[in-house]
Coordinates of C-alpha atoms and ligand atoms in Angstrom, one line a residue:
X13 CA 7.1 57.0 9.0
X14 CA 10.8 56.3 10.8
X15 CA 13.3 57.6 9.1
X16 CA 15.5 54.8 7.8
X17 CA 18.9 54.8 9.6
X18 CA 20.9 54.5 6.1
X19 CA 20.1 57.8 5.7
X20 CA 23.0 59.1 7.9
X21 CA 25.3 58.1 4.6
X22 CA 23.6 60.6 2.2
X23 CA 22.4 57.5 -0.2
X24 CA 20.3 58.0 -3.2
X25 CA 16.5 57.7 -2.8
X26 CA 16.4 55.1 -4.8
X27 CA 19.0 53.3 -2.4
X28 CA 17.0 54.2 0.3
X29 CA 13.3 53.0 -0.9
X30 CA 15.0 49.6 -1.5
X31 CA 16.4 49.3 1.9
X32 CA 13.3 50.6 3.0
X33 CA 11.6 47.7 1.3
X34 CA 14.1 44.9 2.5
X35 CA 13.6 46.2 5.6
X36 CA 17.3 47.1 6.3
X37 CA 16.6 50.2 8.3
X38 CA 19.5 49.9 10.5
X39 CA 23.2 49.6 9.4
X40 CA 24.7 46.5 11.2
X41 CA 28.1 47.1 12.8
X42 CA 30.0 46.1 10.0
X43 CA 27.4 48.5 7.6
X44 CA 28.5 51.3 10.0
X45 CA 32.2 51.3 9.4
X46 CA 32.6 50.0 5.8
X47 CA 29.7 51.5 3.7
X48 CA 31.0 55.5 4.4
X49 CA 34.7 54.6 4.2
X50 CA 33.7 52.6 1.0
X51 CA 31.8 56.0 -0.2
X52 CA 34.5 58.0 0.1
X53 CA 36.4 55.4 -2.2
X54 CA 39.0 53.9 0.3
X55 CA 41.0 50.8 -0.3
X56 CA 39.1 48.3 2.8
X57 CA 40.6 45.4 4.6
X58 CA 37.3 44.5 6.9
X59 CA 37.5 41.2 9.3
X60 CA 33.8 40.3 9.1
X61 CA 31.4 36.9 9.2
X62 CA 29.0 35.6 7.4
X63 CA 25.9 37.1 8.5
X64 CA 27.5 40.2 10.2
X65 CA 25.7 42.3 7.2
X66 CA 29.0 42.4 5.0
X67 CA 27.3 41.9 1.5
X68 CA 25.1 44.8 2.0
X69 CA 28.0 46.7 3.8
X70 CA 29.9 46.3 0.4
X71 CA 26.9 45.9 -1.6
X72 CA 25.3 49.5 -0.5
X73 CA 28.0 51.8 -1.7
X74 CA 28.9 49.7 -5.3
X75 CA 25.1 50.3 -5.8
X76 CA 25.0 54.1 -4.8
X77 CA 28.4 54.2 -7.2
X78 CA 27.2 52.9 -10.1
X79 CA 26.1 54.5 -13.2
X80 CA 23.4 53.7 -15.3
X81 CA 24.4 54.6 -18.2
X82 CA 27.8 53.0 -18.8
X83 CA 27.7 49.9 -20.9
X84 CA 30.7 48.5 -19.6
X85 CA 30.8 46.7 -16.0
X86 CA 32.1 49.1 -13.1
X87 CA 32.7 46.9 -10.2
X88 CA 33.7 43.1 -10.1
X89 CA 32.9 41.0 -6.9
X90 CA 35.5 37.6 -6.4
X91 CA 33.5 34.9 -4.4
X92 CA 35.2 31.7 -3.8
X93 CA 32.5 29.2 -4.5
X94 CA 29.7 29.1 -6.9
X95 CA 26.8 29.0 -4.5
X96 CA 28.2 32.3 -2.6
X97 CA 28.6 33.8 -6.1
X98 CA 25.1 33.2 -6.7
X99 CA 23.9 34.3 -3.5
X100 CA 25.7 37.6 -3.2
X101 CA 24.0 38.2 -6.8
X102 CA 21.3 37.9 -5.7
X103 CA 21.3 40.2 -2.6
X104 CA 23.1 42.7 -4.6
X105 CA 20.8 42.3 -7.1
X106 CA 18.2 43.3 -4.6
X107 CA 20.3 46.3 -3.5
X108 CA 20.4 47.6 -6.4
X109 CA 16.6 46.6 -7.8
X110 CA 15.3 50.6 -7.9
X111 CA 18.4 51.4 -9.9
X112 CA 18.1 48.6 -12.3
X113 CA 21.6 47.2 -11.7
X114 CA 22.3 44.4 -14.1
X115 CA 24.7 41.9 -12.7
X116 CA 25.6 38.7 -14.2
X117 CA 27.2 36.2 -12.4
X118 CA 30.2 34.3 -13.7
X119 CA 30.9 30.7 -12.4
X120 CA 32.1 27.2 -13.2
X121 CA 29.6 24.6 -14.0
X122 CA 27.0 26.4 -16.3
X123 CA 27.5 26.9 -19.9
X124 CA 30.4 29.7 -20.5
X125 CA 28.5 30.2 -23.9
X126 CA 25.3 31.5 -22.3
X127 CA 27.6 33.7 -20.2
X128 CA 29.3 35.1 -22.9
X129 CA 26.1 35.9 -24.5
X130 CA 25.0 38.0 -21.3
X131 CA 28.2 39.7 -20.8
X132 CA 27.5 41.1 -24.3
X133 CA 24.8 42.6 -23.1
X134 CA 25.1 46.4 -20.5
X135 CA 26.3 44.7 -17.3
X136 CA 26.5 46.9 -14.4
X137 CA 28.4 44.5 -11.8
X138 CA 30.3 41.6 -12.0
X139 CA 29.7 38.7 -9.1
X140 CA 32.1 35.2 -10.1
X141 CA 34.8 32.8 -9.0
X142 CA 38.2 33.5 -10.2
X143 CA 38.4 30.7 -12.2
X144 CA 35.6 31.0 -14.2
X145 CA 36.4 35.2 -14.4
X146 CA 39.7 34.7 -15.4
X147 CA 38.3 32.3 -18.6
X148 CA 36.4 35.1 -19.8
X149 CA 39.2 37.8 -19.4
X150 CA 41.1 35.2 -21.3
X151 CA 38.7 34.7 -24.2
X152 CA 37.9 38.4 -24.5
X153 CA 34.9 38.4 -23.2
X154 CA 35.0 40.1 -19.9
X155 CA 36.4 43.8 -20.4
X156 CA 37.4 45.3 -17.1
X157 CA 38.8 48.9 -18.5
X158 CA 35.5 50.7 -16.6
X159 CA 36.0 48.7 -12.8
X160 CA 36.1 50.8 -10.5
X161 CA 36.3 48.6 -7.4
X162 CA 36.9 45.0 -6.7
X163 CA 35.7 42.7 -3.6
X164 CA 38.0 39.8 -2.9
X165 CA 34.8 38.3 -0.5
X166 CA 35.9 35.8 1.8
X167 CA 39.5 36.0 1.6
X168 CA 40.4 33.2 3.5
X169 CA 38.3 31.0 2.3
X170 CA 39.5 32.0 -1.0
X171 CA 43.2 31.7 -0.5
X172 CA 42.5 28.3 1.7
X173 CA 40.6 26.7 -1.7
X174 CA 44.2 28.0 -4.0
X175 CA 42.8 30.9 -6.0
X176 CA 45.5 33.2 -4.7
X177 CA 47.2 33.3 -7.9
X178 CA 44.3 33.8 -9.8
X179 CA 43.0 36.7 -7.5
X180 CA 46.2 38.0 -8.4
X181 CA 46.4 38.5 -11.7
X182 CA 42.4 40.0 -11.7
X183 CA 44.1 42.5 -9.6
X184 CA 46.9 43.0 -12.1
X185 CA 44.8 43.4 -15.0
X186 CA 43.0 46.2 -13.1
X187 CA 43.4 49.8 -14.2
X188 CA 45.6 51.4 -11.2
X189 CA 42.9 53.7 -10.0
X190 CA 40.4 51.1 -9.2
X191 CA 38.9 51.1 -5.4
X192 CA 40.0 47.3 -3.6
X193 CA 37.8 45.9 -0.4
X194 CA 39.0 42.8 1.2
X195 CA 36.3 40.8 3.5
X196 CA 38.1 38.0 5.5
X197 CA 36.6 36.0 8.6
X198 CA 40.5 35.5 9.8
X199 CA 42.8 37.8 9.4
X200 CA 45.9 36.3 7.9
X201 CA 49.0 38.1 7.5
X202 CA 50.2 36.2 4.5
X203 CA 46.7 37.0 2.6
X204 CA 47.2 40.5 3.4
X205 CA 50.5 40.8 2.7
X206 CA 50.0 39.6 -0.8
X207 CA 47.2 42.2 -2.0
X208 CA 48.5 45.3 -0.3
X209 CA 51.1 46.3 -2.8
X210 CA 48.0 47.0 -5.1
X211 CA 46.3 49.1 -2.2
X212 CA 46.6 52.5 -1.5
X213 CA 46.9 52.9 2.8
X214 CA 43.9 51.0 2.8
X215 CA 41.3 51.3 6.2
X216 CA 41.3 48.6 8.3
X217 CA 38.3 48.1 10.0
X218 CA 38.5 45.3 12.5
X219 CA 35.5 44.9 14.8
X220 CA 36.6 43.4 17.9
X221 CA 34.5 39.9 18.6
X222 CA 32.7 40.5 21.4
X223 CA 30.9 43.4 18.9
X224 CA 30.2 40.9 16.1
X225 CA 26.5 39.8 15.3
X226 CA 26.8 36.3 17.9
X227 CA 24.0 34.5 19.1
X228 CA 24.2 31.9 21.8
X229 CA 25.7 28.1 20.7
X230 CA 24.7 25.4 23.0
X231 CA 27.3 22.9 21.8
X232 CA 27.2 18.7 23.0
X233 CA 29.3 15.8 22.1
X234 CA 28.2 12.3 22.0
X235 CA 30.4 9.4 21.3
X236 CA 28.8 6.4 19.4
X237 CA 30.2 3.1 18.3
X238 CA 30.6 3.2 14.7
X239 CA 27.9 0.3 13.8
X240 CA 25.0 2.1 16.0
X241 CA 25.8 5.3 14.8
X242 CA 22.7 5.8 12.5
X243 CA 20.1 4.9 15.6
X244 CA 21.9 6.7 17.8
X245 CA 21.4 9.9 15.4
X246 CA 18.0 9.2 14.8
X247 CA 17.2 9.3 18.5
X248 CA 18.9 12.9 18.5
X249 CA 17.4 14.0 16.0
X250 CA 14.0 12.4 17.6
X251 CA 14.5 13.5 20.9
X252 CA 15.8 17.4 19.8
X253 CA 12.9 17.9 17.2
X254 CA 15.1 20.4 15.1
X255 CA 12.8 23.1 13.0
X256 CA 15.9 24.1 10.6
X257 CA 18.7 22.1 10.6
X258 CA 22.3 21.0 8.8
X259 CA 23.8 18.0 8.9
X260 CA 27.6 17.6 8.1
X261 CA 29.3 14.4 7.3
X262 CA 32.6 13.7 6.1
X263 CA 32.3 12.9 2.0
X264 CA 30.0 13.0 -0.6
X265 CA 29.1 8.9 -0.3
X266 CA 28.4 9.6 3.6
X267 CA 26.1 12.3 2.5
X268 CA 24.4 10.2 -0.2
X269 CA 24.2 7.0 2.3
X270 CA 22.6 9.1 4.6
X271 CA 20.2 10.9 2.8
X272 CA 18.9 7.1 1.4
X273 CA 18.8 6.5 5.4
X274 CA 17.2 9.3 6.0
X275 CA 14.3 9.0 3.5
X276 CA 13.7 5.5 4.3
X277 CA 12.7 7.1 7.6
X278 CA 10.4 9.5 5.9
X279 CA 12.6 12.5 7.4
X280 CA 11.9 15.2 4.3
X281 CA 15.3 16.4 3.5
X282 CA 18.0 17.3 1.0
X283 CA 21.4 16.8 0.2
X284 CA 24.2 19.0 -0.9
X285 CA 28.1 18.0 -2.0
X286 CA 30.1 19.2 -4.6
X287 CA 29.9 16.0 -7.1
X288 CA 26.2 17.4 -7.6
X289 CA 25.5 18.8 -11.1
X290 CA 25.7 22.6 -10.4
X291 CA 22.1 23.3 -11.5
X292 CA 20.8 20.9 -8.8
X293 CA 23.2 22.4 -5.9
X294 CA 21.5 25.7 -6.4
X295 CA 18.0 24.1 -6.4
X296 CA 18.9 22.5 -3.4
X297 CA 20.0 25.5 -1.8
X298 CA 16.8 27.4 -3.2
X299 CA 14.5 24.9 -2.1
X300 CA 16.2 24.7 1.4
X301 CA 15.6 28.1 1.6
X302 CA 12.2 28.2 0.7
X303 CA 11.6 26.1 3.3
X304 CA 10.8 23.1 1.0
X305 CA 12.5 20.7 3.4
X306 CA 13.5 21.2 6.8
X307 CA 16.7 19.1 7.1
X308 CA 19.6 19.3 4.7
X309 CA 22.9 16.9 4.6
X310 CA 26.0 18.3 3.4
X311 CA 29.5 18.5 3.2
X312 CA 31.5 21.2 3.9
X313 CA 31.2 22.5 0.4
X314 CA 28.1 24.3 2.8
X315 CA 29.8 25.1 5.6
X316 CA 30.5 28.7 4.8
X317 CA 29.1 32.0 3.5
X318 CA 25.8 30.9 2.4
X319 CA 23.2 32.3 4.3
X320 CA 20.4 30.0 5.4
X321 CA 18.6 31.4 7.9
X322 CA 17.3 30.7 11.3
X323 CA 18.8 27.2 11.3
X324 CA 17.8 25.8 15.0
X325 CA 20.3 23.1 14.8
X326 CA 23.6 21.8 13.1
X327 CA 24.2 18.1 13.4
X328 CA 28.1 16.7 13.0
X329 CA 27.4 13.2 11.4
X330 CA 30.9 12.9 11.3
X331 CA 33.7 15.6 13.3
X332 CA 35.5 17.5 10.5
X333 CA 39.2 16.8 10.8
X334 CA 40.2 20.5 10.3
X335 CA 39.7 22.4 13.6
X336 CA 38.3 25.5 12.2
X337 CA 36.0 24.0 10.1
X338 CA 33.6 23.1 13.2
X339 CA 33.8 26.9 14.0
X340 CA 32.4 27.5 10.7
X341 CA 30.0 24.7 10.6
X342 CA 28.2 25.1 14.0
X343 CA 28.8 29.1 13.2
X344 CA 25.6 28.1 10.6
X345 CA 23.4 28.3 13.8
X346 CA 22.8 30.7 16.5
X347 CA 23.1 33.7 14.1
X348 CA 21.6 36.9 14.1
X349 CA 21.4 37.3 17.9
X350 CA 19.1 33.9 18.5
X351 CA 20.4 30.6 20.2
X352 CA 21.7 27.7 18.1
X353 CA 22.5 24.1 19.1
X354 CA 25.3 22.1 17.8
X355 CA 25.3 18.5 18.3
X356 CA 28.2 16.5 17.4
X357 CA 28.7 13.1 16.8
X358 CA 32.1 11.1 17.2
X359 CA 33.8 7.7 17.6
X360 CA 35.6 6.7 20.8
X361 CA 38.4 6.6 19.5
X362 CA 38.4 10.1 18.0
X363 CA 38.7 11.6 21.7
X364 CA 42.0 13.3 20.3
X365 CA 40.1 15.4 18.1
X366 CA 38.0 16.5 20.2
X367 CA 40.9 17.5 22.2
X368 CA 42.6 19.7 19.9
X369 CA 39.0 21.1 18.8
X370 CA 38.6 22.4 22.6
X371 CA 41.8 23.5 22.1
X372 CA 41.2 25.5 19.4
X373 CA 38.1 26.8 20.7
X374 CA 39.1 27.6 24.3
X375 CA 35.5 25.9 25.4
X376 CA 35.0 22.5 26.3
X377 CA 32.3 20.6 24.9
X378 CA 29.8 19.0 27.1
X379 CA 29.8 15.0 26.5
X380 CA 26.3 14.1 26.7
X381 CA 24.5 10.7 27.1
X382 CA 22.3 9.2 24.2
X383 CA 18.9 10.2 24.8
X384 CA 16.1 7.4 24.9
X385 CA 13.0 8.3 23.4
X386 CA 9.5 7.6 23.9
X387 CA 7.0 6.7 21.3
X388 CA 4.8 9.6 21.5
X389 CA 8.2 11.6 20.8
X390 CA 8.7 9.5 17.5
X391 CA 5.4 9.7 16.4
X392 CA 5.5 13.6 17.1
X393 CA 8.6 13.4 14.8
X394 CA 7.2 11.9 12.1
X395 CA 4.0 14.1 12.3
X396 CA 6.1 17.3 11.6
X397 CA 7.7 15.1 8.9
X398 CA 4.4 14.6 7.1
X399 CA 3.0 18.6 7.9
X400 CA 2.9 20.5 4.6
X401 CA 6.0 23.1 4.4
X402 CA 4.8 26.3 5.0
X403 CA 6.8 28.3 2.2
X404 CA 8.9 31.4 3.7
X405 CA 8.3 34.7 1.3
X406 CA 11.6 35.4 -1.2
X407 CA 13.0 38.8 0.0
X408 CA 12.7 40.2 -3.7
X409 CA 9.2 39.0 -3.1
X410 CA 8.4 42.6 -1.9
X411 CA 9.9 44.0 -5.2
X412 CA 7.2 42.1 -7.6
X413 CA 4.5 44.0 -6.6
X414 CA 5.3 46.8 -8.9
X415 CA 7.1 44.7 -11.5
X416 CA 6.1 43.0 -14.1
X417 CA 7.7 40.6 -16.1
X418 CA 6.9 40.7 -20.2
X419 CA 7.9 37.5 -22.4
X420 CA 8.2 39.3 -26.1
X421 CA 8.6 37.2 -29.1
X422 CA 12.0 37.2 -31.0
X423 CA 15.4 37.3 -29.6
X424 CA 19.1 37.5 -30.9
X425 CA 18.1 34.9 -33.7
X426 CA 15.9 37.6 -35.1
X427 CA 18.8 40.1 -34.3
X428 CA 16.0 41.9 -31.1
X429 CA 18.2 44.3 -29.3
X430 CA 17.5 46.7 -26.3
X431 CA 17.4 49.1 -28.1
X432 CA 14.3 47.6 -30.0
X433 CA 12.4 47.3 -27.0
X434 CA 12.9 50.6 -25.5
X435 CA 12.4 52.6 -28.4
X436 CA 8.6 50.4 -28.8
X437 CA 8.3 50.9 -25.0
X438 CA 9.4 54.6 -24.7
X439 CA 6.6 55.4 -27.5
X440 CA 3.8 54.2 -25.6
X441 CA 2.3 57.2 -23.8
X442 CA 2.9 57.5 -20.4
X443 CA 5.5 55.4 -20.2
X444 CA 9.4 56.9 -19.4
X445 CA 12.7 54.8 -20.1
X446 CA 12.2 54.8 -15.5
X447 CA 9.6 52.4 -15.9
X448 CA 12.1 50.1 -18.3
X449 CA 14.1 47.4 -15.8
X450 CA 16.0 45.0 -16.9
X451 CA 15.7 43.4 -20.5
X452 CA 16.9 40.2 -21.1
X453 CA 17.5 39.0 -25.0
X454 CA 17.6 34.9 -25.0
X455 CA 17.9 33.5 -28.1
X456 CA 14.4 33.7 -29.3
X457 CA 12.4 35.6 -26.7
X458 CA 13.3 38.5 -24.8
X459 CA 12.3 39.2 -21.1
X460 CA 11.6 43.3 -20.1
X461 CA 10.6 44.0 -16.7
X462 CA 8.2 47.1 -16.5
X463 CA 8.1 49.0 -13.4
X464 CA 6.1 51.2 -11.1
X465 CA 2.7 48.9 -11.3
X466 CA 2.6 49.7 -15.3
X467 CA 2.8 46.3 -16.4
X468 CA -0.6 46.2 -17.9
X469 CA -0.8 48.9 -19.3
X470 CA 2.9 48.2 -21.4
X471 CA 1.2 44.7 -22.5
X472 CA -2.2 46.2 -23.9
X473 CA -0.1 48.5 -25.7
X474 CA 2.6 45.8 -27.2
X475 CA -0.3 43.8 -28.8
X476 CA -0.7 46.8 -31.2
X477 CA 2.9 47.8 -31.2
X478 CA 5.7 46.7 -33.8
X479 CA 8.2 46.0 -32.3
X480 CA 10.9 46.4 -35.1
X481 CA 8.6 46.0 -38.0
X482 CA 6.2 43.1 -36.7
X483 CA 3.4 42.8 -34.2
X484 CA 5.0 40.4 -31.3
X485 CA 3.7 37.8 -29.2
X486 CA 3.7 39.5 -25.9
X487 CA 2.7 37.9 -22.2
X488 CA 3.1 38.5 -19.1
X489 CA 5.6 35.9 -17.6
X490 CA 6.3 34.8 -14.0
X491 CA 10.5 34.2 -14.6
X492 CA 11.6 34.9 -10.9
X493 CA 15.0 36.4 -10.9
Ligands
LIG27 P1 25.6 38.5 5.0 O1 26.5 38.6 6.2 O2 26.0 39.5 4.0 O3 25.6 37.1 4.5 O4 24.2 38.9 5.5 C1 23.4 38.2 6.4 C2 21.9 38.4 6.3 O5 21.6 39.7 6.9 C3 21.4 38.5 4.9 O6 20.2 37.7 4.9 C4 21.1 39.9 4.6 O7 20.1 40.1 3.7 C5 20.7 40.4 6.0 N1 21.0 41.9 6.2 C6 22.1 42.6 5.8 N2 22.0 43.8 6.3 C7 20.9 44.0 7.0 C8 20.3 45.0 7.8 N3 20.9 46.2 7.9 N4 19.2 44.8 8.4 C9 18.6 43.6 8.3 N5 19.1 42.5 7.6 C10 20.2 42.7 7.0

């Protein structure tokens, strides 16, 4: 077998079989630098992209750091929006799958309650948006005595959407030990300047650009009179065929109008703004992912950090008026090391714009020519509209192989606690408390994962087995975490 390439930091085995199994066997650059300065417990300020590695570079050594056994959680994450606090979850959350990291994640837009239940369970890591963190320090229900180290993830998105304050005072409530890494895609002096009183000479790891993870953007401009400016994107979208793409337009009602447009013209797709019900943004973003639809309009509420991969193309409906966000949006494609096209769209009269993008960019952007299309290229079109989505594998996919999932009747209204289930668990022979992953207590059915392929044998047992007192209803369940 070849030896994983992580192993040059001296990480657990258990880090190491998980990496193994994501197949991260090679540190990214980022990885390189940050994960054994972030061992040795220096305070980090790190200039990295999305999709340079930099949640597993941060990721890796909070996993390595943490311990089981302490109830109280040990490293707090800040992420700006809600659907980068739910992604980094997640891949932390695979990171730290072998260790059986628990890690809730705290945001705005689900019910605080439900959090507050969780938190009162052992949580290992915190992931959330300020806002929503600093409501549960307020209300009691976040304790942060045990944090260890803090992430302030995408600084300068962060400052840029007014959380600075709010960042602030996490940091103040902080014991003065605690380890700090800052991840920015800009490095701005006035963000730095603010959280450096609480570091101690902190690294600064700054990967010059040419070294950073870039693929190859084909960019092209084409301006369109405002009343033909849904044919004319049509016959782009025709005539380029995209496998993967985004589409960005200006506001929520442009993304809604055009996602009616679109569906009227059988193009599968999906939409994504911020006036969406939270629940159904992350579905969206899932199901995008999944490779349930192919095409996905947005605003920029999905511009940065989340990590959609291989996108072939990004569409500009309408040219952002901020400069550096069409960095960040076309930045969606050509990731990774493969090629990406960008295709933007603008009115004649927006020429100025385009200007003081160039500008901004140093490049110029080619002004193309509407493409006419053929028939055969529409009806190919629609053909690949109508093909059944092949569905792309989750990455914890490779995890649920050896886990099993067990539903267990009664939960905190019948006062079931962890405890409960481990003690019925740990008596079953040739079970350990290592085969016991994460339990989850809802309010009248609790959730145990069972590891290393001994699901079945856990669930023959439990049909016998009181479980404080009472024979339970046990199943198997397929929850997908
Ligand atoms: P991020 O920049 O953290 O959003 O990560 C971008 C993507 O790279 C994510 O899908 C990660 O799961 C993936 N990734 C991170 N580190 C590695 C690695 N060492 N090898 C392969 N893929 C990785």
């Amino acid at each position: 077998m070849i030896e994983n390439q992580f192993s040059q930091f001296h990480l657990s085995d258990e880090i190491i079989e998980t990496l193994t199994l994501l197949d991260y066997t090679t540190p990214t650059k980022i990885q390189e630098v940050v994960i054994p300065n972030a061992l040795s417990g220096y305070d980090i300020i790190a200039k990295a992209q999305t999709g340079s590695g930099k949640t597993a570079a941060f990721g890796i050594p909070i996993c390595e750091k943490i311990i089981w056994e302490e109830n109280l959680p040990q490293a707090l994450v800040l992420e700006p929006t809600r659907e980068l606090a739910q992604q980094v979850k997640t891949e932390l959350f695979h990171i730290g799958r072998k260790k059986r990291i628990k890690i809730p994640a705290l945001f705005g837009g689900m019910p605080i309650d439900k959090q507050i239940l969780s938190l009162k369970q052992k949580s290992h890591m915190i992931v959330g948006t300020p806002g929503r963190i600093m409501d549960h320090i307020r209300r009691g229900s976040l304790v942060l005595n045990q944090i260890q180290v803090v992430v302030i993830d995408e600084a300068d998105l962060m400052f840029q959407m007014g959380f600075a304050e709010e960042v602030i005072e996490i940091l103040k409530q902080l014991n003065s030990s605690r380890q700090i890494m800052l991840f920015s895609a800009t490095m701005d002096d006035k963000i730095i300047n603010s959280v450096l009183g609480f570091m101690q000479e902190p690294k600064y790891l700054l990967l010059p650009d040419a070294e950073e993870t870039k693929g190859s953007i084909t960019q092209s401009l084409f301006y369109v009179d405002p009343d033909k400016k849904f044919s004319a994107f049509m016959n782009l979208m025709i005539h380029y065929l995209p496998d993967n793409c985004m589409i960005f337009c200006a506001t929520r009602e442009m993304v809604n109008t055009l996602y009616q447009k679109l569906r009227r013209e059988k193009v599968r797709c999906g939409m994504l703004h911020g006036e969406m019900e939270q629940r159904d943004r992350l579905k969206t973003i899932e199901a995008f992912r999944d490779g349930h639809f192919h095409t996905l309009v947005c605003t920029d509420v999905a511009a940065r950090g989340i990590d959609f991969d291989s996108l072939t193309h990004v569409f500009q409906y309408d040219l952002p008026t901020n400069v550096e966000t069409y960095v960040h949006r076309i930045g969606r494609t050509g990731r990774n090391g493969k090629s990406g096209v960008a295709i933007s769209l603008a009115a004649p009269d927006e020429s100025r714009l385009v200007t003081a993008i160039e500008q901004y960019t140093q490049e110029s952007i080619p002004v193309m020519s509407l493409p006419s299309v053929t028939a055969d290229q529409k009806n190919l079109f629609l053909k690949r509209q109508q093909e059944k989505p092949i569905l792309k594998k989750r990455k914890g996919a490779v995890f649920q192989k050896s886990i099993s999932n067990i539903a267990i009747g009664g939960g905190r209204k019948s006062k079931m606690r962890s405890g409960d289930i481990v003690g019925a668990i740990c008596g079953i022979e040739g079970i350990t408390p290592e085969d016991i992953g994460i339990i989850d207590v809802r309010d009248s059915l609790t959730y145990v994962e069972i590891l290393n392929q001994k699901g079945d044998l856990v669930l023959k047992a439990l049909e016998q087995k009181p479980i404080k007192g009472k024979i339970r209803k046990v199943s198997m369940s397929r929850k997908r975490n």
